[in-house]
Coordinates of C-alpha atoms and ligand atoms in Angstrom, one line a residue:
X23 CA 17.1 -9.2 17.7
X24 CA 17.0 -5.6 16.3
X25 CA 15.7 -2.2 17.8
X26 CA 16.4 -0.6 14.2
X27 CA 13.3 0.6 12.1
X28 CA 11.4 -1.0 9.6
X29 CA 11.1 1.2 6.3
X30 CA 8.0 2.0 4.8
X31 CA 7.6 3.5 1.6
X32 CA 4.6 4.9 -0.6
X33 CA 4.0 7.9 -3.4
X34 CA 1.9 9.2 -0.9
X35 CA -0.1 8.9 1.8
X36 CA -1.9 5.5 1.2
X37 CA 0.9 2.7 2.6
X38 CA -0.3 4.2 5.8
X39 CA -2.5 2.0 5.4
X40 CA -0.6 -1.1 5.8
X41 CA 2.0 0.8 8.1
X42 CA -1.4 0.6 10.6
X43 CA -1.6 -2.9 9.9
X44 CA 2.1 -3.4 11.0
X45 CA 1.8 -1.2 14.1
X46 CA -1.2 -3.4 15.1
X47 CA 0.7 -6.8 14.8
X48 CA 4.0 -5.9 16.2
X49 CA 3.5 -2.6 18.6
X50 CA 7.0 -2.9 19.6
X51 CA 9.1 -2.3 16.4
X52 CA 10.4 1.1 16.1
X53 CA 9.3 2.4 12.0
X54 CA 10.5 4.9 9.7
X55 CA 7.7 6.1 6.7
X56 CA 8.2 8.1 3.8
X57 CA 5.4 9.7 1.7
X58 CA 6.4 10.6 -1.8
X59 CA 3.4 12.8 -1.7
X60 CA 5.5 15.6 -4.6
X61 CA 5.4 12.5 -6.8
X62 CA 2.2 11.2 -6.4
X63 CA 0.7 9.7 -7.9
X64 CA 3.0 6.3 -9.4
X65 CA 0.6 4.9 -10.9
X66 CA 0.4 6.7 -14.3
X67 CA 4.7 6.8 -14.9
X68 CA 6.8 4.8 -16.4
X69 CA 8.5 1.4 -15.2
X70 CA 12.1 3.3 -15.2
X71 CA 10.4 6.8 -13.2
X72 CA 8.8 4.2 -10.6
X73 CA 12.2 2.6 -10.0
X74 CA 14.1 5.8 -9.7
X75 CA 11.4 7.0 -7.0
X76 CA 12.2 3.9 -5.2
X77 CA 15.5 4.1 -5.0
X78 CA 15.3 7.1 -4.0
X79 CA 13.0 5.9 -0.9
X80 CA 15.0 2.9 -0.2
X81 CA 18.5 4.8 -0.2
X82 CA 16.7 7.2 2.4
X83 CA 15.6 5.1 4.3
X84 CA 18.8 2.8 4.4
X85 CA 20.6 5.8 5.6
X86 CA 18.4 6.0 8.6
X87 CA 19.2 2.3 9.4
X88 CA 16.2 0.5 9.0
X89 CA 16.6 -3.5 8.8
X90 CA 14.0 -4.2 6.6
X91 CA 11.5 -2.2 3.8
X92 CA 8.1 -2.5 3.4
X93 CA 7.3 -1.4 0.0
X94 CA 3.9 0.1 0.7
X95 CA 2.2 0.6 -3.0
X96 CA 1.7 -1.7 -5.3
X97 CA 2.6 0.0 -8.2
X98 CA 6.0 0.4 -6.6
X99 CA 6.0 -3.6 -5.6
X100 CA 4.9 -4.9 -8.8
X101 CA 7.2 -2.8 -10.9
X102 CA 10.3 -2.5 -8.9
X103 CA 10.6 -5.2 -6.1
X104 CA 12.9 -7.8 -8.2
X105 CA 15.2 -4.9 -8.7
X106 CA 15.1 -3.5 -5.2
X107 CA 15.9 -7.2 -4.4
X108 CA 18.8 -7.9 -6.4
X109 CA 20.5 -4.3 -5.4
X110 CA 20.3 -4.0 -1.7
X111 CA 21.0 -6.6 1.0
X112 CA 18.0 -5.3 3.5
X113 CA 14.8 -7.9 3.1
X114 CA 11.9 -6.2 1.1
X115 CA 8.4 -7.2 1.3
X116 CA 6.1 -6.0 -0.7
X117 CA 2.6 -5.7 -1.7
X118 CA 0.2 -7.1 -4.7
X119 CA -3.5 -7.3 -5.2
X120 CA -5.5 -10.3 -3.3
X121 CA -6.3 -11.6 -6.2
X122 CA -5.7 -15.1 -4.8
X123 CA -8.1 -14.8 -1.6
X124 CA -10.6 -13.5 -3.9
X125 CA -10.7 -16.0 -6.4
X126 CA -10.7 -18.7 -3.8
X127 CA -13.3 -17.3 -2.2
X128 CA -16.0 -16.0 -4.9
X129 CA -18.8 -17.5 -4.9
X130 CA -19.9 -16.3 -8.7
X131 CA -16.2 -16.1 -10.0
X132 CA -16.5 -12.6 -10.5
X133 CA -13.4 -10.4 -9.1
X134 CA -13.0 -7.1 -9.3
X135 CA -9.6 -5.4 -9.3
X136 CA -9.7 -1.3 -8.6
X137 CA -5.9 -0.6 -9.0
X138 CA -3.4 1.6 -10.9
X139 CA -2.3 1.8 -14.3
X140 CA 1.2 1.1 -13.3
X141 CA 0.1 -2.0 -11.3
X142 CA -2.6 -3.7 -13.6
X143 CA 0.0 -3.0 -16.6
X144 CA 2.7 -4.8 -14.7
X145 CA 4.2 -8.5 -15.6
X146 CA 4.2 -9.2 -12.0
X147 CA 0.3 -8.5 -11.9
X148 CA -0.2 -10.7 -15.3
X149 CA 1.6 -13.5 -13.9
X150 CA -0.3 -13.5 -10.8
X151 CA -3.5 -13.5 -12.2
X152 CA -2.7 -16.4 -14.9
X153 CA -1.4 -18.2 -12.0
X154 CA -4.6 -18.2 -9.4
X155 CA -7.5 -16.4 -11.4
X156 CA -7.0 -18.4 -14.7
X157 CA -10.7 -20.1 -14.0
X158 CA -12.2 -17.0 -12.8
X159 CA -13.6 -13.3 -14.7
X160 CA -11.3 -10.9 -13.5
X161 CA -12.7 -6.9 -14.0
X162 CA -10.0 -4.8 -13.9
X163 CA -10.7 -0.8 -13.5
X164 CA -7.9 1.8 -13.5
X165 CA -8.8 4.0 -10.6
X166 CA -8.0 7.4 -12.5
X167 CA -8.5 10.1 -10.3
X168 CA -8.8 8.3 -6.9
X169 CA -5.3 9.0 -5.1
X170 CA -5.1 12.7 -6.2
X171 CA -8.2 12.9 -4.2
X172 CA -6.9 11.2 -1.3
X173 CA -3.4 12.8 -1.6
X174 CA -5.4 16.0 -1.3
X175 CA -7.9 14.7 1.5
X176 CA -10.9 14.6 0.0
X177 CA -12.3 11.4 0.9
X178 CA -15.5 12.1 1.1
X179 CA -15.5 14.8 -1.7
X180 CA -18.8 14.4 -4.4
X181 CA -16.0 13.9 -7.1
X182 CA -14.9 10.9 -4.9
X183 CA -18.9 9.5 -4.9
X184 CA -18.9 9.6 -8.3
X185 CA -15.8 8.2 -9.5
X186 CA -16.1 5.6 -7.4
X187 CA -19.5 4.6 -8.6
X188 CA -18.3 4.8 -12.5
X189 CA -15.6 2.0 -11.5
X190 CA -17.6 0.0 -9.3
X191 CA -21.2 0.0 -10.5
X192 CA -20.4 -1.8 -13.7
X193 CA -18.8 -4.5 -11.6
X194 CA -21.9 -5.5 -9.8
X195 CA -23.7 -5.4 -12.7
X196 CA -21.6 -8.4 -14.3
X197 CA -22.2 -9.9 -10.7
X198 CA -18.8 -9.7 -8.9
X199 CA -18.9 -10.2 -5.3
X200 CA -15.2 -9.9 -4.0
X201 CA -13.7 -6.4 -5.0
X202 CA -10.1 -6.2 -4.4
X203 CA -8.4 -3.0 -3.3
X204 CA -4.9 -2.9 -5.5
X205 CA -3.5 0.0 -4.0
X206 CA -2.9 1.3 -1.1
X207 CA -4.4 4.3 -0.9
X208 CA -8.1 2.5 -1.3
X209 CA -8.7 1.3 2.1
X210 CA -9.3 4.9 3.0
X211 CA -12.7 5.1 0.7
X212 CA -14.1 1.5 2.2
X213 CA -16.5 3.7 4.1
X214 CA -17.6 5.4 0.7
X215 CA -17.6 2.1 -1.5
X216 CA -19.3 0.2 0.9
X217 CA -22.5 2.9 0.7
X218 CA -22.2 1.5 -3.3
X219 CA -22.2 -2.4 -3.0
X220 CA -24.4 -2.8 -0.2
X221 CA -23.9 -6.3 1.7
X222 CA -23.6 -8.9 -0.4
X223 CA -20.3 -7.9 -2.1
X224 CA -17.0 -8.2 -0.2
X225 CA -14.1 -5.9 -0.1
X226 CA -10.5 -7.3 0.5
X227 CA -6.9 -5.7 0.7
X228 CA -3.6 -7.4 1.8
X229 CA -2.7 -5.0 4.5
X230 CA -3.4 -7.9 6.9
X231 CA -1.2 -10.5 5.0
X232 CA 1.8 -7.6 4.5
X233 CA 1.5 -7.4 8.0
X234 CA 1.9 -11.3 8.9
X235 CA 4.4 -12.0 6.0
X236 CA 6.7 -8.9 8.0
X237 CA 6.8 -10.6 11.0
X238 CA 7.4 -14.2 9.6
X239 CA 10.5 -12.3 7.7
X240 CA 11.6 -10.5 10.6
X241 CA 12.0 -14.2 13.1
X242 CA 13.2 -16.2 10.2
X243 CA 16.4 -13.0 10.2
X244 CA 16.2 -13.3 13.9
X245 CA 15.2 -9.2 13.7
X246 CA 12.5 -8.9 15.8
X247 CA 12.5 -6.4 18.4
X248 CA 12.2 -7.7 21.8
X249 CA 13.6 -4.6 23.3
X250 CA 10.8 -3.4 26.6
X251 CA 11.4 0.3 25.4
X252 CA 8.6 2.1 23.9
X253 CA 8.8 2.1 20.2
X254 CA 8.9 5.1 18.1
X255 CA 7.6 6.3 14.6
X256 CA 9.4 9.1 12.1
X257 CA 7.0 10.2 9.3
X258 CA 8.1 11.8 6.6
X259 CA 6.5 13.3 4.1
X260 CA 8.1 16.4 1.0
X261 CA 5.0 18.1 0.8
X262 CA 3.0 19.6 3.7
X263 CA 2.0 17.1 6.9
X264 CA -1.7 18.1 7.3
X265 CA -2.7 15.1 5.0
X266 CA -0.6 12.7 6.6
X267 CA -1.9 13.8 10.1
X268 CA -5.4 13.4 9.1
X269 CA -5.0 10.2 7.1
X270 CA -2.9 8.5 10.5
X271 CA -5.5 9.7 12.8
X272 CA -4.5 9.2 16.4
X273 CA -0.8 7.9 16.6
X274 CA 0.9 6.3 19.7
X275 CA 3.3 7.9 21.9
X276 CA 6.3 9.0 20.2
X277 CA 5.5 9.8 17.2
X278 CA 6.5 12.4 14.7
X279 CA 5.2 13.7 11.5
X280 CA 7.7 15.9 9.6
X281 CA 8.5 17.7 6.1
X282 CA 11.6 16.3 4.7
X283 CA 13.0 17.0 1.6
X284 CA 13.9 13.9 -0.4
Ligands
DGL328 N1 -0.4 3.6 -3.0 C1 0.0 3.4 -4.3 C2 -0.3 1.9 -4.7 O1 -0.5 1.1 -3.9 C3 -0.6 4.4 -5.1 C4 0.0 4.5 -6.5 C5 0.0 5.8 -7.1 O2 0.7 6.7 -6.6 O3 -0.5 5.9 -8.2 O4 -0.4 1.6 -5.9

């Protein structure tokens, strides 16, 4: 058993997304997350900039004693996470499109990926998709644009509207009905891309499944925290909080949201 953190990182504000996810299946671990908001966003650098960015994160993080990292953005997973592995000791999970789920589960074997550059260029993304969406049409849309506008709150913006309905309406009309979220940042505009696909198209991301596959890691180490203390949460982010305040919405007890300078 551990009361140390688990470590989340992100280029920005998005992995808050799956952080919530966490928080919701195991209320009692104490967490640590870092938003990379000055480097935002990921998704348009190189392999070797992403990896330096993560290090940077993890070596943070590290020094702050967390037990285990959540790599909170695909791009940063699919690019860096064999790396990460094979440098530190701590476990890593990480996070990659649902593309299995949604080829499973289509009904007219029509997926549609929204993701980043970094992330649909990746081998770790090619593999995936040869491996459980070989049978299937796979859209893939580069979501240009879309985590600026988060990163600088506007989720509702008309820019926002209309970006998403360039990437999505071309999807329904080559009739896909799953749409997978590849990045983390997206499960803030489900509100917005539901207005666009109506009912009959569903929307996954693999916030739950991060969350499940951190707790199966965390009993199999023999990490969990069974401590009866409150937990507590550090945010950090290197550019201002007021984003990261409004993205996390209300936060339990003992939480802090902070600038830090990494
Ligand atoms: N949240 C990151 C992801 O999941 C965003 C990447 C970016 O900064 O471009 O991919």
């Amino acid at each position: 058993m551990s009361n140390k953190p688990i470590g989340f990182f992100d280029s920005g504000v998005g992995g808050t997304s799956i952080w919530k996810e966490v928080n919701l299946l195991l209320p009692n671990e104490n967490t640590i997350y870092l938003a990379d908001s000055k480097n935002a966003p990921y998704g348009e650098k190189s392999k070797e900039t992403i990896l330096s960015y993560s290090i940077k994160n993890t070596e943070f993080l590290l020094e702050k004693g967390c037990k285990l990292i959540v790599v909170a953005c695909n791009t940063a997973t699919t690019n860096t996470i064999s790396k990460l592995r094979s440098m530190y000791d701590v476990p890593f999970i990480g996070i990659e499109p649902a593309i299995k789920p949604a080829a499973l589960q289509s009904k007219n074997n029509v997926v549609g990926i929204l993701a980043t550059k970094g992330t649909l260029s990746s081998e770790l993304f090619a593999k995936t998709s040869e491996k459980f969406a070989s049978e299937i049409t796979i859209i893939e849309q580069v979501g240009e644009g879309l985590v600026e506008l988060i990163e600088s709150g506007q989720l509702n913006s008309p820019k926002t509207k209309e970006l998403l309905e360039i990437y999505i309406k071309p999807m329904l009309e080559l009739k896909t009905d799953y749409i997978v979220l590849g990045c983390t940042h997206y499960p803030y505009l489900i509100p917005q891309i539901k207005k666009i696909v109506g009912n009959g198209v569903s929307i996954i991301d693999s916030g739950e499944a991060v969350a499940k596959q951190t707790k199966a890691i965390l009993l199999k180490n023999d990490l969990l925290n069974l401590s009866a203390k409150k937990s507590n949460h550090q945010f950090y982010t290197n550019t201002n909080t007021e984003v990261l305040k409004t993205i996390l919405g209300i936060v339990p007890e003992n939480t802090t949201i902070e600038f830090a300078d990494f």
